[in-house]
JSON list of C-alpha atoms in Angstrom, two decimals:
[
{"chain": "A", "resi": 6, "resn": "UNK", "atom": "CA", "xyz": [164.06, 95.03, 78.82]},
{"chain": "A", "resi": 7, "resn": "UNK", "atom": "CA", "xyz": [163.60, 94.34, 82.55]},
{"chain": "A", "resi": 8, "resn": "UNK", "atom": "CA", "xyz": [161.23, 92.08, 84.46]},
{"chain": "A", "resi": 9, "resn": "UNK", "atom": "CA", "xyz": [160.25, 92.93, 88.04]},
{"chain": "A", "resi": 10, "resn": "UNK", "atom": "CA", "xyz": [158.43, 90.31, 90.10]},
{"chain": "A", "resi": 11, "resn": "UNK", "atom": "CA", "xyz": [156.85, 91.81, 93.21]},
{"chain": "A", "resi": 12, "resn": "UNK", "atom": "CA", "xyz": [155.39, 89.75, 96.05]},
{"chain": "A", "resi": 13, "resn": "UNK", "atom": "CA", "xyz": [152.04, 91.32, 96.98]},
{"chain": "A", "resi": 14, "resn": "UNK", "atom": "CA", "xyz": [149.74, 90.28, 99.83]},
{"chain": "A", "resi": 15, "resn": "UNK", "atom": "CA", "xyz": [146.12, 91.26, 100.29]},
{"chain": "A", "resi": 16, "resn": "UNK", "atom": "CA", "xyz": [144.65, 90.91, 96.80]},
{"chain": "A", "resi": 17, "resn": "UNK", "atom": "CA", "xyz": [141.23, 89.25, 97.04]},
{"chain": "A", "resi": 18, "resn": "UNK", "atom": "CA", "xyz": [139.65, 89.68, 93.60]},
{"chain": "A", "resi": 19, "resn": "UNK", "atom": "CA", "xyz": [140.10, 90.82, 90.03]},
{"chain": "A", "resi": 20, "resn": "UNK", "atom": "CA", "xyz": [139.39, 94.42, 91.01]},
{"chain": "A", "resi": 21, "resn": "UNK", "atom": "CA", "xyz": [142.33, 94.28, 93.43]},
{"chain": "A", "resi": 22, "resn": "UNK", "atom": "CA", "xyz": [144.56, 93.11, 90.59]},
{"chain": "A", "resi": 23, "resn": "UNK", "atom": "CA", "xyz": [143.28, 95.88, 88.31]},
{"chain": "A", "resi": 24, "resn": "UNK", "atom": "CA", "xyz": [143.75, 98.50, 91.05]},
{"chain": "A", "resi": 25, "resn": "UNK", "atom": "CA", "xyz": [147.45, 97.61, 91.41]},
{"chain": "A", "resi": 26, "resn": "UNK", "atom": "CA", "xyz": [147.97, 97.42, 87.62]},
{"chain": "A", "resi": 27, "resn": "UNK", "atom": "CA", "xyz": [146.42, 100.86, 87.11]},
{"chain": "A", "resi": 28, "resn": "UNK", "atom": "CA", "xyz": [148.50, 102.39, 89.92]},
{"chain": "A", "resi": 29, "resn": "UNK", "atom": "CA", "xyz": [151.74, 101.03, 88.42]},
{"chain": "A", "resi": 30, "resn": "UNK", "atom": "CA", "xyz": [150.80, 102.24, 84.92]},
{"chain": "A", "resi": 31, "resn": "UNK", "atom": "CA", "xyz": [150.07, 105.73, 86.28]},
{"chain": "A", "resi": 32, "resn": "UNK", "atom": "CA", "xyz": [153.55, 106.04, 87.81]},
{"chain": "A", "resi": 33, "resn": "UNK", "atom": "CA", "xyz": [155.80, 104.18, 85.34]},
{"chain": "A", "resi": 34, "resn": "UNK", "atom": "CA", "xyz": [155.99, 103.94, 81.52]},
{"chain": "A", "resi": 35, "resn": "UNK", "atom": "CA", "xyz": [155.77, 100.13, 81.52]},
{"chain": "A", "resi": 36, "resn": "UNK", "atom": "CA", "xyz": [155.33, 97.78, 78.56]},
{"chain": "A", "resi": 37, "resn": "UNK", "atom": "CA", "xyz": [153.14, 95.38, 80.55]},
{"chain": "A", "resi": 38, "resn": "UNK", "atom": "CA", "xyz": [151.94, 94.84, 84.11]},
{"chain": "A", "resi": 39, "resn": "UNK", "atom": "CA", "xyz": [149.95, 91.87, 85.39]},
{"chain": "A", "resi": 40, "resn": "UNK", "atom": "CA", "xyz": [148.88, 90.99, 88.91]},
{"chain": "A", "resi": 41, "resn": "UNK", "atom": "CA", "xyz": [147.74, 87.61, 90.20]},
{"chain": "A", "resi": 42, "resn": "UNK", "atom": "CA", "xyz": [145.94, 87.20, 93.51]},
{"chain": "A", "resi": 43, "resn": "UNK", "atom": "CA", "xyz": [146.45, 83.41, 93.38]},
{"chain": "A", "resi": 44, "resn": "UNK", "atom": "CA", "xyz": [150.23, 83.76, 92.87]},
{"chain": "A", "resi": 45, "resn": "UNK", "atom": "CA", "xyz": [150.35, 86.78, 95.22]},
{"chain": "A", "resi": 46, "resn": "UNK", "atom": "CA", "xyz": [152.51, 88.71, 92.80]},
{"chain": "A", "resi": 47, "resn": "UNK", "atom": "CA", "xyz": [152.69, 91.52, 90.30]},
{"chain": "A", "resi": 48, "resn": "UNK", "atom": "CA", "xyz": [154.94, 91.23, 87.24]},
{"chain": "A", "resi": 49, "resn": "UNK", "atom": "CA", "xyz": [156.14, 94.39, 85.51]},
{"chain": "A", "resi": 50, "resn": "UNK", "atom": "CA", "xyz": [157.91, 94.53, 82.13]},
{"chain": "A", "resi": 51, "resn": "UNK", "atom": "CA", "xyz": [159.76, 97.72, 81.33]},
{"chain": "A", "resi": 52, "resn": "UNK", "atom": "CA", "xyz": [162.21, 98.86, 78.68]},
{"chain": "A", "resi": 53, "resn": "UNK", "atom": "CA", "xyz": [164.04, 100.94, 81.29]},
{"chain": "A", "resi": 54, "resn": "UNK", "atom": "CA", "xyz": [165.18, 100.20, 84.82]},
{"chain": "A", "resi": 55, "resn": "UNK", "atom": "CA", "xyz": [162.70, 101.21, 87.52]},
{"chain": "A", "resi": 56, "resn": "UNK", "atom": "CA", "xyz": [163.30, 102.30, 91.10]},
{"chain": "A", "resi": 57, "resn": "UNK", "atom": "CA", "xyz": [162.24, 99.35, 93.27]},
{"chain": "A", "resi": 58, "resn": "UNK", "atom": "CA", "xyz": [161.45, 101.55, 96.28]},
{"chain": "A", "resi": 59, "resn": "UNK", "atom": "CA", "xyz": [159.05, 103.59, 94.15]},
{"chain": "A", "resi": 60, "resn": "UNK", "atom": "CA", "xyz": [157.43, 100.37, 92.92]},
{"chain": "A", "resi": 61, "resn": "UNK", "atom": "CA", "xyz": [156.96, 99.25, 96.52]},
{"chain": "A", "resi": 62, "resn": "UNK", "atom": "CA", "xyz": [155.61, 102.65, 97.61]},
{"chain": "A", "resi": 63, "resn": "UNK", "atom": "CA", "xyz": [153.18, 102.76, 94.68]},
{"chain": "A", "resi": 64, "resn": "UNK", "atom": "CA", "xyz": [151.71, 99.35, 95.54]},
{"chain": "A", "resi": 65, "resn": "UNK", "atom": "CA", "xyz": [151.67, 100.06, 99.30]},
{"chain": "A", "resi": 66, "resn": "UNK", "atom": "CA", "xyz": [149.79, 103.30, 98.59]},
{"chain": "A", "resi": 67, "resn": "UNK", "atom": "CA", "xyz": [146.98, 101.22, 97.06]},
{"chain": "A", "resi": 68, "resn": "UNK", "atom": "CA", "xyz": [146.59, 99.38, 100.38]},
{"chain": "A", "resi": 69, "resn": "UNK", "atom": "CA", "xyz": [148.47, 96.13, 99.77]},
{"chain": "A", "resi": 70, "resn": "UNK", "atom": "CA", "xyz": [151.54, 94.69, 101.45]},
{"chain": "A", "resi": 71, "resn": "UNK", "atom": "CA", "xyz": [154.74, 94.38, 99.44]},
{"chain": "A", "resi": 72, "resn": "UNK", "atom": "CA", "xyz": [157.36, 91.70, 100.01]},
{"chain": "A", "resi": 73, "resn": "UNK", "atom": "CA", "xyz": [160.43, 90.84, 97.96]},
{"chain": "A", "resi": 74, "resn": "UNK", "atom": "CA", "xyz": [161.02, 92.53, 94.60]},
{"chain": "A", "resi": 75, "resn": "UNK", "atom": "CA", "xyz": [163.11, 90.54, 92.11]},
{"chain": "A", "resi": 76, "resn": "UNK", "atom": "CA", "xyz": [164.66, 92.27, 89.10]},
{"chain": "A", "resi": 77, "resn": "UNK", "atom": "CA", "xyz": [166.03, 90.38, 86.12]},
{"chain": "A", "resi": 78, "resn": "UNK", "atom": "CA", "xyz": [166.84, 91.03, 82.47]},
{"chain": "A", "resi": 79, "resn": "UNK", "atom": "CA", "xyz": [163.96, 89.99, 80.22]},
{"chain": "A", "resi": 80, "resn": "UNK", "atom": "CA", "xyz": [164.28, 88.75, 76.69]},
{"chain": "A", "resi": 81, "resn": "UNK", "atom": "CA", "xyz": [161.09, 88.27, 74.73]},
{"chain": "A", "resi": 82, "resn": "UNK", "atom": "CA", "xyz": [160.82, 84.75, 73.39]},
{"chain": "A", "resi": 83, "resn": "UNK", "atom": "CA", "xyz": [160.41, 84.66, 69.63]},
{"chain": "A", "resi": 84, "resn": "UNK", "atom": "CA", "xyz": [158.51, 82.21, 67.51]},
{"chain": "A", "resi": 85, "resn": "UNK", "atom": "CA", "xyz": [160.51, 79.94, 65.25]},
{"chain": "A", "resi": 86, "resn": "UNK", "atom": "CA", "xyz": [158.99, 78.25, 62.23]}
]
């Protein structure tokens, strides 16, 4: 599993966040995508590696500015009883 953290500028409200999330879901088969206007970032979880340039183009196409994209392996934290 992979985690992509994308710096995004220009989000002003919850609809902006949803607009980016929907655009990413329409292009990539992701497990989860969340955007935060306060953190100025979008986080994408995917089982497969994604093309970072396509991620940037997808978000730019929605009208927002894209900065750094960080990619790292992601391991889901389990619950221990």
